[in-house]
mmCIF file of C-alpha atoms in Angstrom:
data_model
loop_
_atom_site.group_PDB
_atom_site.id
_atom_site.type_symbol
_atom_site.label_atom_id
_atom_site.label_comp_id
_atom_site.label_asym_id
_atom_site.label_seq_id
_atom_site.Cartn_x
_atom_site.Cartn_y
_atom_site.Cartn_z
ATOM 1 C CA UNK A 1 88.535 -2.444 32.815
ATOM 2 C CA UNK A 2 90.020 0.823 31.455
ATOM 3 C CA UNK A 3 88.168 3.499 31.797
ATOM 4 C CA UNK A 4 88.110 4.985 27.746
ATOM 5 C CA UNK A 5 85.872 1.586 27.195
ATOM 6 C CA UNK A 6 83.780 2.187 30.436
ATOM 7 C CA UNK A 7 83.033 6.080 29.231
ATOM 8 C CA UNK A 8 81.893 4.469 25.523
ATOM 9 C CA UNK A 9 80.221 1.780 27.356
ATOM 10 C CA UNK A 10 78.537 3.967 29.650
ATOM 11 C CA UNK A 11 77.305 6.578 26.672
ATOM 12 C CA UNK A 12 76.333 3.585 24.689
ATOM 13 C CA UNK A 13 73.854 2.119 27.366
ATOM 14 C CA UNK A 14 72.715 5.474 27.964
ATOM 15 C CA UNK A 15 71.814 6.378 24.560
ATOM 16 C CA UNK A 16 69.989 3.071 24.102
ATOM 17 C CA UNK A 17 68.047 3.721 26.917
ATOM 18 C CA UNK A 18 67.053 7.303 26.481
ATOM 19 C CA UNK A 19 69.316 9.400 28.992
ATOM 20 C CA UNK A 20 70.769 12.282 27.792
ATOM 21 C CA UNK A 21 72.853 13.610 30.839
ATOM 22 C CA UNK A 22 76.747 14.282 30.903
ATOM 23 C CA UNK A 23 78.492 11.108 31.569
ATOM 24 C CA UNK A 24 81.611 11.897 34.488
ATOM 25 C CA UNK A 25 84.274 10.630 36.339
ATOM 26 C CA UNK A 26 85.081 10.930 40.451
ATOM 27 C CA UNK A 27 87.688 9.294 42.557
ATOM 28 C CA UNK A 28 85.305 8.310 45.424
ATOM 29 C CA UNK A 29 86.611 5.261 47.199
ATOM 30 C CA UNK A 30 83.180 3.819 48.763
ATOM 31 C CA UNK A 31 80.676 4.568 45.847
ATOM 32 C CA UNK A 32 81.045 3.193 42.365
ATOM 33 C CA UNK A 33 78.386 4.979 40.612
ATOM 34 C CA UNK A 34 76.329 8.077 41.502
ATOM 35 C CA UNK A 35 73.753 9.652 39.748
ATOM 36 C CA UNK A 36 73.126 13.819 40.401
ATOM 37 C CA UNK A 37 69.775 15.518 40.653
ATOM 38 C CA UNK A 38 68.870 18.953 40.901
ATOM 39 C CA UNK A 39 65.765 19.915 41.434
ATOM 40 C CA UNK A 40 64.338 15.776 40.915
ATOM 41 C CA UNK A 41 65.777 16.196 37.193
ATOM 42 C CA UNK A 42 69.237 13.890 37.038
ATOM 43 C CA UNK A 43 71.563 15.979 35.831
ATOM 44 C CA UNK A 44 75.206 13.317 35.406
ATOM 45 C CA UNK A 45 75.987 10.026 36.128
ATOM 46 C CA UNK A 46 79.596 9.261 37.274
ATOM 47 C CA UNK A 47 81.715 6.386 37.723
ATOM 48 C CA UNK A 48 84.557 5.906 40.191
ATOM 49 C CA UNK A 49 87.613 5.598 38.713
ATOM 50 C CA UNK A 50 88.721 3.988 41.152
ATOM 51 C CA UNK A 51 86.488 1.190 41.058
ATOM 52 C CA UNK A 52 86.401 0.897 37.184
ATOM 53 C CA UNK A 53 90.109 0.276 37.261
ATOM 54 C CA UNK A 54 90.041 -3.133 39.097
ATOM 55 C CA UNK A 55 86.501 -4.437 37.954
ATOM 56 C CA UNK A 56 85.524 -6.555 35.223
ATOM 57 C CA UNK A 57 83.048 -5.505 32.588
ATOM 58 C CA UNK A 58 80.164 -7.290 33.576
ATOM 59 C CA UNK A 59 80.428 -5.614 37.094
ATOM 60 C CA UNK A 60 80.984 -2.127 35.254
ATOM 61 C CA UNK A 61 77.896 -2.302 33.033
ATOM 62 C CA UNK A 62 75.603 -3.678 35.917
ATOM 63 C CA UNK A 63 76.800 -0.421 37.457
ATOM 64 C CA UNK A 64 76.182 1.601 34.597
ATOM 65 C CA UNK A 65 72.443 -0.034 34.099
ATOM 66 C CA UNK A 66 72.080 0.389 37.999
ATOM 67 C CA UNK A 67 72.593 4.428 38.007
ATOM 68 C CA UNK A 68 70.659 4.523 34.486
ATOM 69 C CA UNK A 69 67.218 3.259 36.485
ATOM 70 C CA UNK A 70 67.939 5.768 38.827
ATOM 71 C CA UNK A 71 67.847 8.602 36.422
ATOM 72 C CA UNK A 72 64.582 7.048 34.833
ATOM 73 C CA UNK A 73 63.101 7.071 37.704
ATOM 74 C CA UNK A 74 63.405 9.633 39.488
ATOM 75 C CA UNK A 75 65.120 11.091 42.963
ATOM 76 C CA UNK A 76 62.668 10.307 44.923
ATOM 77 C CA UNK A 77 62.173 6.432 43.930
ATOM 78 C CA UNK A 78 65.448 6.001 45.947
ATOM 79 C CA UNK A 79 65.998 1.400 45.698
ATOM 80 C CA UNK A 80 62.086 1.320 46.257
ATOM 81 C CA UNK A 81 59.939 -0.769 44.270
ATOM 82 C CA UNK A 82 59.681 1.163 40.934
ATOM 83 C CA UNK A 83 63.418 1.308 40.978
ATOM 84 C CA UNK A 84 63.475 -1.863 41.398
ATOM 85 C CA UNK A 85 60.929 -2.791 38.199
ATOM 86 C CA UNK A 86 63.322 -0.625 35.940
ATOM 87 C CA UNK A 87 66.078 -1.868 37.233
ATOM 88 C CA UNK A 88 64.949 -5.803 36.454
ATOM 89 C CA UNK A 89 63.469 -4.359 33.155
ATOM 90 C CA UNK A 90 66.807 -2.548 31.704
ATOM 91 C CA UNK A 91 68.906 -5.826 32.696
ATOM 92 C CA UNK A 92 70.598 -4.409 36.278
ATOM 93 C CA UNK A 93 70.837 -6.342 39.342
ATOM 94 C CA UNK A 94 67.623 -4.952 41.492
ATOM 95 C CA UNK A 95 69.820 -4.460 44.757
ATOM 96 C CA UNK A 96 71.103 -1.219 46.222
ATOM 97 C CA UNK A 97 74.723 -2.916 47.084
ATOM 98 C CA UNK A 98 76.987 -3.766 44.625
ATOM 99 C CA UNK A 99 77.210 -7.948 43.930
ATOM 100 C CA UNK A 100 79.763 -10.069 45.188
ATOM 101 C CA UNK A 101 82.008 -10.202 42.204
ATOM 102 C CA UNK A 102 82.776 -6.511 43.076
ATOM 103 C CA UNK A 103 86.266 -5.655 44.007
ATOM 104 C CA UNK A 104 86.734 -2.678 46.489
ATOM 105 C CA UNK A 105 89.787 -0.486 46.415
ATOM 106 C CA UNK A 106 91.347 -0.140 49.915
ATOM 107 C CA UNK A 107 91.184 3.330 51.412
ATOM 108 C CA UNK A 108 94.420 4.340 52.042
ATOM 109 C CA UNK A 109 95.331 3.674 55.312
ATOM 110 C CA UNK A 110 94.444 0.197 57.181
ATOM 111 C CA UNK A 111 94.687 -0.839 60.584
ATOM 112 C CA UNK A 112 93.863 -4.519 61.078
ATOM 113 C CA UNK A 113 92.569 -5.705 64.449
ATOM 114 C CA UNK A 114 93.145 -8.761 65.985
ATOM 115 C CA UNK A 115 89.025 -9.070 66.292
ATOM 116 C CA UNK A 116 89.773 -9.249 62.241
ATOM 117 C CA UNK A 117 88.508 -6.611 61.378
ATOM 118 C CA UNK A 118 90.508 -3.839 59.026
ATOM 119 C CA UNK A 119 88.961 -0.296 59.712
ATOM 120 C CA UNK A 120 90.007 2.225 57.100
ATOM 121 C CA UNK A 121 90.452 5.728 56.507
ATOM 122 C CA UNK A 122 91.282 8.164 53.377
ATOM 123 C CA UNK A 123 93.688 10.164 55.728
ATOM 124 C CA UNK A 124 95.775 9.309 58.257
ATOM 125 C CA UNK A 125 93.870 9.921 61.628
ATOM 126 C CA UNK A 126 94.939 12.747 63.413
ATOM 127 C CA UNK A 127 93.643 11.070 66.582
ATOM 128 C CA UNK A 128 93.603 7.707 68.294
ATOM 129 C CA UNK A 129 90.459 5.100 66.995
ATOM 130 C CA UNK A 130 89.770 1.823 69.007
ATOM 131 C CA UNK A 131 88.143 -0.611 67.774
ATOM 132 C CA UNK A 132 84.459 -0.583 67.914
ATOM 133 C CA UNK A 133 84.462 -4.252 68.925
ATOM 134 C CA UNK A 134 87.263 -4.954 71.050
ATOM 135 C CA UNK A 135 88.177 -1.674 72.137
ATOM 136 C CA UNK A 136 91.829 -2.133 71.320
ATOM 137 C CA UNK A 137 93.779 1.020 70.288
ATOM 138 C CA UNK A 138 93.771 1.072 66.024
ATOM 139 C CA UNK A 139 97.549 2.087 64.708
ATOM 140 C CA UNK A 140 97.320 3.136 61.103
ATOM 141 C CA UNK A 141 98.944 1.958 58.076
ATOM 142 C CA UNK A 142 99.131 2.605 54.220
ATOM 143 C CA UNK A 143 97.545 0.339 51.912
ATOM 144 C CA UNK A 144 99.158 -2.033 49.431
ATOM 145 C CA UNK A 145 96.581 -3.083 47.119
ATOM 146 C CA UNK A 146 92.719 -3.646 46.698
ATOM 147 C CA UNK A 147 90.687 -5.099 48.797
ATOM 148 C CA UNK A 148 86.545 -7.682 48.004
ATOM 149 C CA UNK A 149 83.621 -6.533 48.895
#
């Protein structure tokens, strides 16, 4: 999805449901949405480019909804239970992870193991990682193209 549709999406869904907070953009890698509070009031709600980029729109707006019942409810609801009533009541998917139609852009360096697992990093390590599970010394890579979460 591009992300001029996302940002009229997103202000859209957010005007229908009553949130008046700046709508942003970040490049995080691991989070898709975020909402900001300052002193319990939300103060943004920011998608990942990143993210937004190789997701469909149903994914998007469920992500949208998602960080909309968080500002409605409040920092300190967290993915509790009232979250989780506004959350089924506004039409978002009442789970703290993301569903499994989400694709996850790859940090940008990879080492595969032969375990199978691929441990990434945003920066090339400056030191040597093993492998939590086998042990086996981790040699870094860049990244080709996105990854499923």
């Amino acid at each position: 999805m591009d992300c001029s549709t996302a940002a009229t999406l997103a202000r859209e869904l957010m005007n229908a449901h009553g949130i008046d907070v700046p709508f942003g953009w970040n490049r995080r890698s691991k989070t898709f949405g975020v909402t900001t509070f300052v002193g319990g009031v939300p103060v943004s709600i920011e998608l990942s480019s990143l993210f937004v980029a190789i997701n469909e729109e149903s994914e998007v707006r469920d992500v949208i909804l998602h960080e909309i019942a968080h500002a409605k409810v409040g920092v300190l609801a967290g993915h509790g239970w009232m979250w989780k009533i506004v959350a089924r009541a506004i039409g978002a998917n009442p789970d703290r992870h993301c569903g499994d139609g989400v694709k996850v852009p790859l940090l940008a360096f990879v080492a595969p193991c032969t375990c199978g697992h691929v441990h990434t990093h945003a920066r090339i390590p400056k030191r040597n990682h093993r492998c939590r599970y086998t042990k086996q010394t981790l040699t870094y890579e860049r990244a080709r193209s996105e990854g499923k979460a």
